[in-house]
XYZ file of C-alpha atoms in Angstrom:
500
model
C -18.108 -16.162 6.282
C -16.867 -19.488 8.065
C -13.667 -19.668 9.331
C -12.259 -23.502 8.505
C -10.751 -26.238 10.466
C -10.431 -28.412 7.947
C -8.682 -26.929 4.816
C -8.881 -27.088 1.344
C -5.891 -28.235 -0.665
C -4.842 -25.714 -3.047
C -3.748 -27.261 -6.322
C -1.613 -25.528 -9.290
C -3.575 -26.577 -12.182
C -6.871 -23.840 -12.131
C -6.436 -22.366 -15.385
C -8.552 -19.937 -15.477
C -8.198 -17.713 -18.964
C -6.624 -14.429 -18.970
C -11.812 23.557 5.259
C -14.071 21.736 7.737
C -12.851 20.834 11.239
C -13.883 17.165 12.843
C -16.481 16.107 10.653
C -17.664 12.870 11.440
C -19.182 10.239 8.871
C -22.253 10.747 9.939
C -22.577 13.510 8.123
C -21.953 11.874 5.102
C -23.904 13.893 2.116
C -20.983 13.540 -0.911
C -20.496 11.478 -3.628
C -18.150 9.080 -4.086
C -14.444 9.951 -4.782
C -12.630 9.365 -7.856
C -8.959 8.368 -8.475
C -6.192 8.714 -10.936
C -7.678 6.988 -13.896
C -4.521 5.685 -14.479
C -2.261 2.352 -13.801
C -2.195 2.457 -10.155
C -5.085 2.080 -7.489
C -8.485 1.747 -8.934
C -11.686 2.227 -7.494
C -14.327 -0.580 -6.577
C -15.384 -1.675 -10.257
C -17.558 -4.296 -11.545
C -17.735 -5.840 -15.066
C -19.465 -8.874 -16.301
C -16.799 -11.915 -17.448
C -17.729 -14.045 -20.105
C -20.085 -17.078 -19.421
C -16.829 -19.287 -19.945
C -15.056 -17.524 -17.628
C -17.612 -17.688 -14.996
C -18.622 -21.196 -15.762
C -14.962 -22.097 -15.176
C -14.868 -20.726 -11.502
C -18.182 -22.612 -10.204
C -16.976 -25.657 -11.506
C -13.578 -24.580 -9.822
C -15.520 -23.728 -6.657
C -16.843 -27.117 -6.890
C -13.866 -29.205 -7.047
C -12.764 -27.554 -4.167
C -9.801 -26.131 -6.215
C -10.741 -22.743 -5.468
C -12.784 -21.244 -2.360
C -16.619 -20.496 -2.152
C -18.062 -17.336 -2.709
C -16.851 -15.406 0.378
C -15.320 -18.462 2.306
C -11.954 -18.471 4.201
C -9.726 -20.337 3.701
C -6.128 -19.811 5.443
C -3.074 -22.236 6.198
C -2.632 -23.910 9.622
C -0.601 -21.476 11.475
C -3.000 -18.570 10.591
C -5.944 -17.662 12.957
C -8.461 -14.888 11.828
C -9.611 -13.216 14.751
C -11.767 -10.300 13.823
C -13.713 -8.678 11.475
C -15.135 -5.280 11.384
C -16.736 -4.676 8.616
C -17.459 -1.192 6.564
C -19.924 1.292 8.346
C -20.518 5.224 7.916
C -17.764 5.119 5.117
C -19.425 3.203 2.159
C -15.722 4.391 -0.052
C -12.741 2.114 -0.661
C -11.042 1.174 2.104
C -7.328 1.885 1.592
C -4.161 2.032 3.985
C -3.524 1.632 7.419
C -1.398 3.342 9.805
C -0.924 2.292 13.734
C -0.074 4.554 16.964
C 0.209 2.836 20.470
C -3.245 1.130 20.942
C -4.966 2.702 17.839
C -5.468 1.612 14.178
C -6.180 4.560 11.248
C -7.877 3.118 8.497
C -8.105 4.842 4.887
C -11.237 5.294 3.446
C -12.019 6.924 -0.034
C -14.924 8.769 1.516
C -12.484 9.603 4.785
C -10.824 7.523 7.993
C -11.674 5.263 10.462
C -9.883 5.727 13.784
C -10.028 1.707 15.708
C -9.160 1.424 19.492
C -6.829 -2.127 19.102
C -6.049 -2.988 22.984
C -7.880 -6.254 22.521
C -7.363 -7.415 18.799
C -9.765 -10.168 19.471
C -12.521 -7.002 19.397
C -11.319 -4.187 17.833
C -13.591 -0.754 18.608
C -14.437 1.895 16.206
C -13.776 5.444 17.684
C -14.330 7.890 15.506
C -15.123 7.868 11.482
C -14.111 11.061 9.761
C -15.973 12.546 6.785
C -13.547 14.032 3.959
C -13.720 12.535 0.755
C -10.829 12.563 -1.796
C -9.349 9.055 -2.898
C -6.664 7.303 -2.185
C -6.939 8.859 1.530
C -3.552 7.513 2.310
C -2.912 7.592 5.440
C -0.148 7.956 8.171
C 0.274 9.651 11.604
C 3.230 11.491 13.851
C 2.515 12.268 17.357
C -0.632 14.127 17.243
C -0.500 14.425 13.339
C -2.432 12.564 11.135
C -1.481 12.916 7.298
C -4.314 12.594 4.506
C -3.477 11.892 0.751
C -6.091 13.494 -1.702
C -5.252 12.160 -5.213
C -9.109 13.136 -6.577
C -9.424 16.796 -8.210
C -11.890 18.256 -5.658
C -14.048 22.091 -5.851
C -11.971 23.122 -2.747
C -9.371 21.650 0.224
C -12.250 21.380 2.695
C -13.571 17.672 4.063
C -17.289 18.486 2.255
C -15.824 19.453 -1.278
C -17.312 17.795 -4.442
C -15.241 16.517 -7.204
C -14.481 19.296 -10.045
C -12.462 18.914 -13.479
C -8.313 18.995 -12.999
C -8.993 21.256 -16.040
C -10.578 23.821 -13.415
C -7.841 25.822 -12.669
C -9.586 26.158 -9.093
C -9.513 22.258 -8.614
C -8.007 21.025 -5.417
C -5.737 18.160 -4.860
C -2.670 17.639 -2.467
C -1.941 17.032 1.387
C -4.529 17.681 4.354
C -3.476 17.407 8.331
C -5.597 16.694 11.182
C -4.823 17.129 15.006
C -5.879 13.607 16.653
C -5.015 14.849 20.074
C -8.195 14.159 20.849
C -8.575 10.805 18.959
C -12.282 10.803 19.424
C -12.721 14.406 17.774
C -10.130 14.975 15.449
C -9.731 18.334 14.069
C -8.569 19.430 10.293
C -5.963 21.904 11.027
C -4.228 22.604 7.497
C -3.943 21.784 3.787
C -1.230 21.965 1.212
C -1.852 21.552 -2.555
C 0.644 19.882 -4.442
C 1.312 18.920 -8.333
C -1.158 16.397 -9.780
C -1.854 15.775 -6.444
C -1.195 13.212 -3.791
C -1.417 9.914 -4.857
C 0.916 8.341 -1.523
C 3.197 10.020 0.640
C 5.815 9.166 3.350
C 6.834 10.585 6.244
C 10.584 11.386 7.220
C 10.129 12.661 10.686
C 12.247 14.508 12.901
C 12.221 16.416 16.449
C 10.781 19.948 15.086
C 9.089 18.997 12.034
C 7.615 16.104 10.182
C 8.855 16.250 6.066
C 6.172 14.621 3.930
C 7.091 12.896 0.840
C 4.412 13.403 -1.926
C 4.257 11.201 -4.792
C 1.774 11.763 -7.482
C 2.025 11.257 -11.507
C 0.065 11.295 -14.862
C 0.090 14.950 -15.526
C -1.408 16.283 -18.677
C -1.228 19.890 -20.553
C -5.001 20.312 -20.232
C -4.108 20.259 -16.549
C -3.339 23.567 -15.319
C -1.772 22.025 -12.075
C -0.166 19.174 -13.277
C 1.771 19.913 -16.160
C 4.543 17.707 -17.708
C 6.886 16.543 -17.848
C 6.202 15.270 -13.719
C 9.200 13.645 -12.806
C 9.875 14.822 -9.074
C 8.061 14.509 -5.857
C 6.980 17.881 -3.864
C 8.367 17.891 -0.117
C 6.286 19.368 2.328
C 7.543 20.689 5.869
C 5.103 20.378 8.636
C 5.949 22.229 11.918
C 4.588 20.170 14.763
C 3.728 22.926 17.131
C 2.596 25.046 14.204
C 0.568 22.711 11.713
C -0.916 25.468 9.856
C 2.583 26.500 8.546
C 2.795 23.131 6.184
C 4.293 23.736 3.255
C 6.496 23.173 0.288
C 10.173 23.173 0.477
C 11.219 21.815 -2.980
C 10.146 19.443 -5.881
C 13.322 17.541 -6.585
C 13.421 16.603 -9.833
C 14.356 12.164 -9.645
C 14.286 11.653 -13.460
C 16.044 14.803 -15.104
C 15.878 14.378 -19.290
C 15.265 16.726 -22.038
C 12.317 17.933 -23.120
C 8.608 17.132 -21.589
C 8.892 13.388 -21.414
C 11.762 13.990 -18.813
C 14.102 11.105 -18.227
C 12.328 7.976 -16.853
C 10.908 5.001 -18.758
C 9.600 5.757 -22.016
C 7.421 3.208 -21.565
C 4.877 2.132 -24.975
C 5.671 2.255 -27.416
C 9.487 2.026 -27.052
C 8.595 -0.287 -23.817
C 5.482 -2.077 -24.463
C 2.881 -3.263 -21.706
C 5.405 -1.027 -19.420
C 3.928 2.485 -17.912
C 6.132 5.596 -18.666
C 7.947 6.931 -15.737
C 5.645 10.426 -14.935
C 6.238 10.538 -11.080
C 6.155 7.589 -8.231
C 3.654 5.573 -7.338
C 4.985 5.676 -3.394
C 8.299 6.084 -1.684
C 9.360 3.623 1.572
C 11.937 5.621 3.587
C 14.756 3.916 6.359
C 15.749 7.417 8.269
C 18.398 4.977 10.566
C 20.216 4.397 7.305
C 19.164 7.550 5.610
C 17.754 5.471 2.268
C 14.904 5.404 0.502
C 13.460 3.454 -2.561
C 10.945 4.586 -4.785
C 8.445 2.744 -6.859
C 8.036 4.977 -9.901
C 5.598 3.590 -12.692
C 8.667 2.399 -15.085
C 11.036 2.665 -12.803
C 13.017 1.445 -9.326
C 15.171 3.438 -7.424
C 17.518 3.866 -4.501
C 18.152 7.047 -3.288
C 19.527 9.173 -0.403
C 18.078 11.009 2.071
C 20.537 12.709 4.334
C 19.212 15.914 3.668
C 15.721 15.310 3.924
C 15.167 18.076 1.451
C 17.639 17.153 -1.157
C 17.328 13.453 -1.796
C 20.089 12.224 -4.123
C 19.797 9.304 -6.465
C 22.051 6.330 -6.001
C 20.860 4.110 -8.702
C 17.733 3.575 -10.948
C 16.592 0.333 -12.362
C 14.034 -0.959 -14.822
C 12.368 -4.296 -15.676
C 10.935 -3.773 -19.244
C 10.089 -7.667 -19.697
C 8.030 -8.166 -16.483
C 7.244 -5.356 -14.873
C 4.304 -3.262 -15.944
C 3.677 -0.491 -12.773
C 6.551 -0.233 -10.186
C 4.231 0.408 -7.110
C 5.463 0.305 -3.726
C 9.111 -1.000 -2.177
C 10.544 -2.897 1.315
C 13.882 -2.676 2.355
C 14.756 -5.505 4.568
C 16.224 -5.073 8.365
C 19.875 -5.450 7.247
C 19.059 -2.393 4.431
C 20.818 -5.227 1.806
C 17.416 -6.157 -0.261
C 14.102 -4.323 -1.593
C 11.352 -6.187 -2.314
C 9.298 -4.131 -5.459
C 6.393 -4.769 -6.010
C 4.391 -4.989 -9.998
C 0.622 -3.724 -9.940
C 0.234 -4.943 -13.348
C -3.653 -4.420 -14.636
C -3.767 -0.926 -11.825
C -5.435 -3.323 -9.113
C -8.564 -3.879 -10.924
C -7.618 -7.341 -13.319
C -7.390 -10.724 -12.871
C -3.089 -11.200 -13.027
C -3.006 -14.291 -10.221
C -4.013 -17.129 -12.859
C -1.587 -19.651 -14.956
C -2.079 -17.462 -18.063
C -0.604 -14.348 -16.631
C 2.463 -16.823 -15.073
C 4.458 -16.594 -11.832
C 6.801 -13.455 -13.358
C 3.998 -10.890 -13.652
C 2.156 -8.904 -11.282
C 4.823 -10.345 -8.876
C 7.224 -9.075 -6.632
C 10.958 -8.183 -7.889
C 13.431 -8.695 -5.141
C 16.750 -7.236 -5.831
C 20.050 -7.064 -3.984
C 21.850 -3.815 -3.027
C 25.738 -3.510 -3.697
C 28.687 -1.992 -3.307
C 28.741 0.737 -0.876
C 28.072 4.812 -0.738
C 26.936 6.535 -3.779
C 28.721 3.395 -5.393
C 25.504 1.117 -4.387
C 23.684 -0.967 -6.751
C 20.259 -2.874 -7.561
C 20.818 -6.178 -8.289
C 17.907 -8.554 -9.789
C 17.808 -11.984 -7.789
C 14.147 -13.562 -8.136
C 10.544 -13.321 -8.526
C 7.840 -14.197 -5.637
C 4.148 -14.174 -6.672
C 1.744 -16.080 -4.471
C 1.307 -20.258 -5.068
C -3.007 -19.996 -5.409
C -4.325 -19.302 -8.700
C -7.445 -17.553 -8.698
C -10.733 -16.894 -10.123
C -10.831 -14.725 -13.815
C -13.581 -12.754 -10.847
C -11.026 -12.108 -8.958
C -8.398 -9.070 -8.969
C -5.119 -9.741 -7.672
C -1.901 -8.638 -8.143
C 1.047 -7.779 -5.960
C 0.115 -5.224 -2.842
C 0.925 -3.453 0.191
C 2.758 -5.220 3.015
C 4.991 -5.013 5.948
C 8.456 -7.032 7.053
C 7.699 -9.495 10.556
C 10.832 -8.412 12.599
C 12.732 -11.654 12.958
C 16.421 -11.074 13.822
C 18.452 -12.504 11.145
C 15.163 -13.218 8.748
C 13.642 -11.726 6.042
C 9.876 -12.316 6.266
C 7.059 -10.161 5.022
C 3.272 -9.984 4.945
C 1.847 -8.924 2.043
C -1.643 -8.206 0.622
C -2.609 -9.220 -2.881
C -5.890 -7.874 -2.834
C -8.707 -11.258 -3.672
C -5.431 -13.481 -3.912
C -5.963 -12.650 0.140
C -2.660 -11.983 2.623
C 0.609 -13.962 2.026
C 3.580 -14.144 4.404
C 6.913 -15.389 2.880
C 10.301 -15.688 3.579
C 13.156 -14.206 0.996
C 16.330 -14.720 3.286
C 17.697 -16.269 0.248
C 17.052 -13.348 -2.269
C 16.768 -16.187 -4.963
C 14.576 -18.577 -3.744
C 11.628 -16.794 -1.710
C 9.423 -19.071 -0.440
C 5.300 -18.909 1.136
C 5.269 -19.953 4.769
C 1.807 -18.872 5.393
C -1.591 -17.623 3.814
C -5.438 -16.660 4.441
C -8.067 -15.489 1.750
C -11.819 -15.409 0.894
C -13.666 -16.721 -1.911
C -14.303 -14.926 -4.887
C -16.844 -11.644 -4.075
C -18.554 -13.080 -7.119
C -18.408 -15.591 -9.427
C -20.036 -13.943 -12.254
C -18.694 -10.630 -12.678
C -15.600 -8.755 -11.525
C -15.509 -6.960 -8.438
C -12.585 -5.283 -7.152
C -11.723 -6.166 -3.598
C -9.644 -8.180 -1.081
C -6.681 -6.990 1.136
C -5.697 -3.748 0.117
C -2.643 -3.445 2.338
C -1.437 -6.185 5.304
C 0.591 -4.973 8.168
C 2.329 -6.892 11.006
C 2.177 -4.732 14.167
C 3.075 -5.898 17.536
C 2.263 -9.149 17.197
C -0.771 -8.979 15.140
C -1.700 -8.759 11.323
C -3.866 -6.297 10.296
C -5.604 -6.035 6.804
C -7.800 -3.316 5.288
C -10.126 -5.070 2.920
C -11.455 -3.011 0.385
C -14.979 -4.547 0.603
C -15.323 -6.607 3.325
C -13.866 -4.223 6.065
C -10.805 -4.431 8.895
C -9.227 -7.721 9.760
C -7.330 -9.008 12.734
C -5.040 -11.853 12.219
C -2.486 -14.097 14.331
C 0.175 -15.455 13.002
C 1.534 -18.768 15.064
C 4.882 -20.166 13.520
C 8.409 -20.867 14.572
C 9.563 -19.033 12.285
C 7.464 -16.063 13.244
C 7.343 -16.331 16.997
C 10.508 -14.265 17.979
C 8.688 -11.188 16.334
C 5.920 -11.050 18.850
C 8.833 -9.489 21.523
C 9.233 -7.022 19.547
C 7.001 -3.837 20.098
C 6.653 -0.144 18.375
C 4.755 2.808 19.985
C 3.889 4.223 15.939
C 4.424 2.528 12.327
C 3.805 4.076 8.818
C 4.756 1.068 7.424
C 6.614 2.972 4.152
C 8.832 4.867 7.083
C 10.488 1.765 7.973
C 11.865 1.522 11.504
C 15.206 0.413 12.730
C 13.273 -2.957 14.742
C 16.667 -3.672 16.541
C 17.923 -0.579 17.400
C-alpha cells in the first residue's frame, strides 16, 4: 500500500454496469461466525463478476480513473497515519468504540482492545476470543457491551454456531469487566429476541440501559417469533453486572396481526425491506431523543423514560430507500442524517447505474416542537467516486466532527473508502474531504473497506473489514476548530452534547 503525493483525479464518467472469562485470541479454536442472512451486515463474501465487468475495472485502473488494486488514494487535506492490520482475529472487523486513550475494535471472531496515546503507532493490548457476529461494540466505565447477532450452542466466548430452530440456541447481549484492560473478564450475558444485531447505550449514574435492536424473525424460530416490531431494553447495574437484564420490549410499530405495523415492504413496496425490528438506534440523552433506523422505516422518538420510549414521528422512503440502517442527529438536534444499506453491504451500489439517490444518505429536517415534531425530507448525499462492479459500497457508519455552528460528518462507505462532508445546508450537502484503497480485487467481489469511521479527539479512526485499523488526520479550515474539542468515552450511536 503506497500512500500518494501526487493524486489521481477522480472523474464522473466510470460506468461500470450494475460462559468463559478473559479468553484471549490466542486461543482461537472456532469457526467462523455467521450473521443475519438478511439485508443488513454481511459477512466477508467473494463471487466471481463477469469477464466484462472485470475487464472494465483494469482498463479503469489503467486510465487512472479508478485506483490500483490496494492503492490509496485520499484528497489533500487527508493524511493516513497508521495501519494495523488484522492479527489473532481472522473474523470481520466491525465497530469501534473509544475510552480515554483506548480504541475497542469489533471483530466477528471477538475484540481488539488498541492503546491510542500516540495515533501515529497505535498498540494492540489485548485480543479477546468470543465469536458471535456482528460483535458490536461499545463501553461505560469499566463495561464493555458485546452484540451477538449469530445463533450460537450456548452464551459462553467458545460456543459453536447451532440452528435458531434449536430451541437451546443462544443469541443476545454479553458484558465484560475491562478494569483491567489487559485481561478483561466476561462477567454476564442476557439473551434477547432474534438476537442482537446493534445496540446503544443510554447511560446513567446507577445503571447503564442497553438498547437492543435485532429483526428478521421467523415461526420456525422458537426465539424469534413474529411479528418483531420492538426492541428489548436491558438494565445493567454497574456495581452488580451479573444482574443485567430485561426491563421491557416496547413495541415501535404496533399493527394488527403478525406483520405488525411497519413497512410492508415487497410486494406492496418493492426493492424496500419490511419493517421486522431496527437495524440500530443513535440516542442524544442531553435532549432525550433518539432515531431509529428500522429496515423500512425512520423514526424519531423519545426517551425521557429510558424504559418507555415514545414515538414522535415515523417516516418512509419507498422510492429510494431499500434498508434504513443507522441515523446522526446533528449538534443543534434539528437534522438526522439516515443512512440506505441498499444490497446488505455486500453489492456494488457506488457506480452510475445504481445513481446518486440510492444506497445514499437521506438527510431530513426535524419540525415543529414536542410530541408535535416532524421529519422533513431535504436532500440526498452519496459519495462523488464511482467505483469498481469489485467493489461493495454503499452508505455506512460514521461520526459528526464537532464544529460549532457546522454540520460535518465522517462517514465510511465500506470500498467507496471514508468521506467527510458538510450538510449545514440540509439541501445541498457537499464532500470536503476523502481517502480510499483500490479495489481488493479486480476480478471477483470481495467484501471489504471501512466498515465504520469515527472522529475522536482529533483523529479519524476506521475499522476496515479486511485490511485492519486505520489512523487518519484530518487538516482543513473547516475542520480545525474540532481538534479543541476532547471526550473522555464515545459510542458514537450515544451521541454527546460536544458543547455542553
Amino acid at each position: 500500500m503506497t500512500l500518494l503525493n501526487n493524486h489521481r483525479t477522480r472523474r464522473r464518467r466510470l460506468g461500470v454496469a450494475a460462559t468463559a472469562a478473559g479468553l484471549l485470541a490466542a486461543l482461537l479454536t472456532a469457526g467462523p461466525a455467521v450473521a443475519t442472512p438478511d439485508p443488513g451486515d454481511a459477512p466477508v463474501t467473494s463471487e466471481k463478476v463477469s469477464r466484462s465487468e472485470a475487464a472494465e475495472a483494469r482498463a479503469a485502473i489503467a486510465s487512472g480513473e479508478i485506483p490500483g488494486q490496494d492503492e490509496i488514494v485520499h484528497s489533500d487535506n487527508i493524511q493516513h497515519l497508521a495501519n494495523i492490520p488484522k492479527d489473532a482475529l481472522p473474523g470481520t472487523n466491525s465497530d469501534l468504540a473509544f475510552q480515554g486513550k483506548y480504541a475497542f475494535a469489533g471483530n466477528y471472531d471477538g475484540f481488539r482492545i488498541f492503546d491510542i496515546s500516540n495515533p501515529k503507532a497505535p498498540k494492540t493490548v489485548s485480543q479477546v476470543l468470543c465469536p458471535g457476529s456482528q460483535n458490536d461494540i461499545t463501553v461505560s466505565g469499566d463495561l464493555l457491551f458485546l452484540s451477538t447477532d449469530s445463533s450460537r450452542s450456548d452464551n459462553s466466548c467458545s460456543s459453536t454456531t447451532q440452528p435458531a430452530t434449536e430451541k437451546s440456541s443462544w443469541e443476545g447481549m454479553k458484558v465484560f469487566d475491562i478494569s483491567d484492560k489487559k485481561n478483561p473478564k466476561y462477567v454476564a450475558a442476557v439473551e434477547t429476541a432474534c438476537g442482537s444485531h446493534t445496540h446503544t447505550l443510554v447511560p446513567e449514574r446507577k445503571n447503564v440501559y442497553v438498547y437492543v435492536s435485532s429483526y428478521s424473525p421467523s415461526a420456525t424460530f422458537p426465539d424469534c417469533q413474529p411479528p418483531h416490531d420492538g426492541i428489548s431494553i436491558i438494565k445493567v447495574p454497574r456495581k452488580a453486572p451479573e444482574k443485567a437484564a430485561i426491563v421491557n420490549f416496547p413495541v415501535l410499530f404496533p399493527g394488527e396481526g403478525a406483520d405488525g405495523g411497519g413497512n410492508p415492504g415487497g410486494p406492496t413496496n418493492p426493492g424496500v425491506s419490511k419493517t421486522t425490528g431496527c437495524h440500530d438506534i443513535t440516542v442524544l440523552p442531553s435532549k432525550d431523543l433518539a432515531a431509529g433506523a428500522c429496515m423500512g422505516d425512520g423514526i424519531l422518538f423519545s426517551i425521557k423514560d429510558p424504559e418507555n420510549p415514545k414515538i414522535i414521528d415515523q417516516v418512509q422512503d419507498n422510492v429510494n430507500f431499500a434498508f434504513w440502517h443507522s441515523a446522526s442527529f446533528n449538534q443543534k438536534a434539528d437534522k438526522i442524517v439516515f443512512t440506505d444499506e441498499l444490497g446488505g453491504g455486500g453489492a456494488a451500489t457506488c457506480n452510475e447505474t445504481v445513481g446518486p439517490n440510492r444506497g445514499a444518505d437521506g438527510i431530513y429536517d426535524i419540525v415543529g416542537k414536542g410530541d408535535k415534531r416532524e421529519l422533513v425530507f431535504k436532500s440526498y448525499f452519496k459519495i462523488p467516486r464511482h467505483q469498481a462492479d469489485t467493489e461493495n459500497c454503499v452508505a455506512h457508519n460514521g461520526s459528526l466532527i464537532p464544529v460549532k455552528g457546522k454540520d460535518i460528518m465522517v462517514q465510511a462507505w465500506y470500498q467507496g473508502g471514508i468521506s467527510v462532508w458538510d450538510f449545514t445546508n440540509s439541501s445541498k450537502p457537499k464532500e470536503i474531504a476523502f481517502f480510499e484503497r483500490g479495489p481488493l480485487s479486480t476480478t471477483t467481489m470481495v467484501t471489504g473497506g471501512s466498515w465504520s469511521a469515527y472522529y475522536y479527539n482529533g483523529y479519524i479512526y476506521s475499522n476496515d473489514i479486511a485490511k485492519g485499523f486505520d489512523v487518519l488526520k484530518i487538516n482543513d479550515r473547516r475542520t480545525d476548530p474540532a481538534k479543541k474539542n476532547r471526550l473522555n468515552e464515545l459510542n458514537v450511536q450515544t451521541q454527546p452534547d460536544y458543547f455542553d
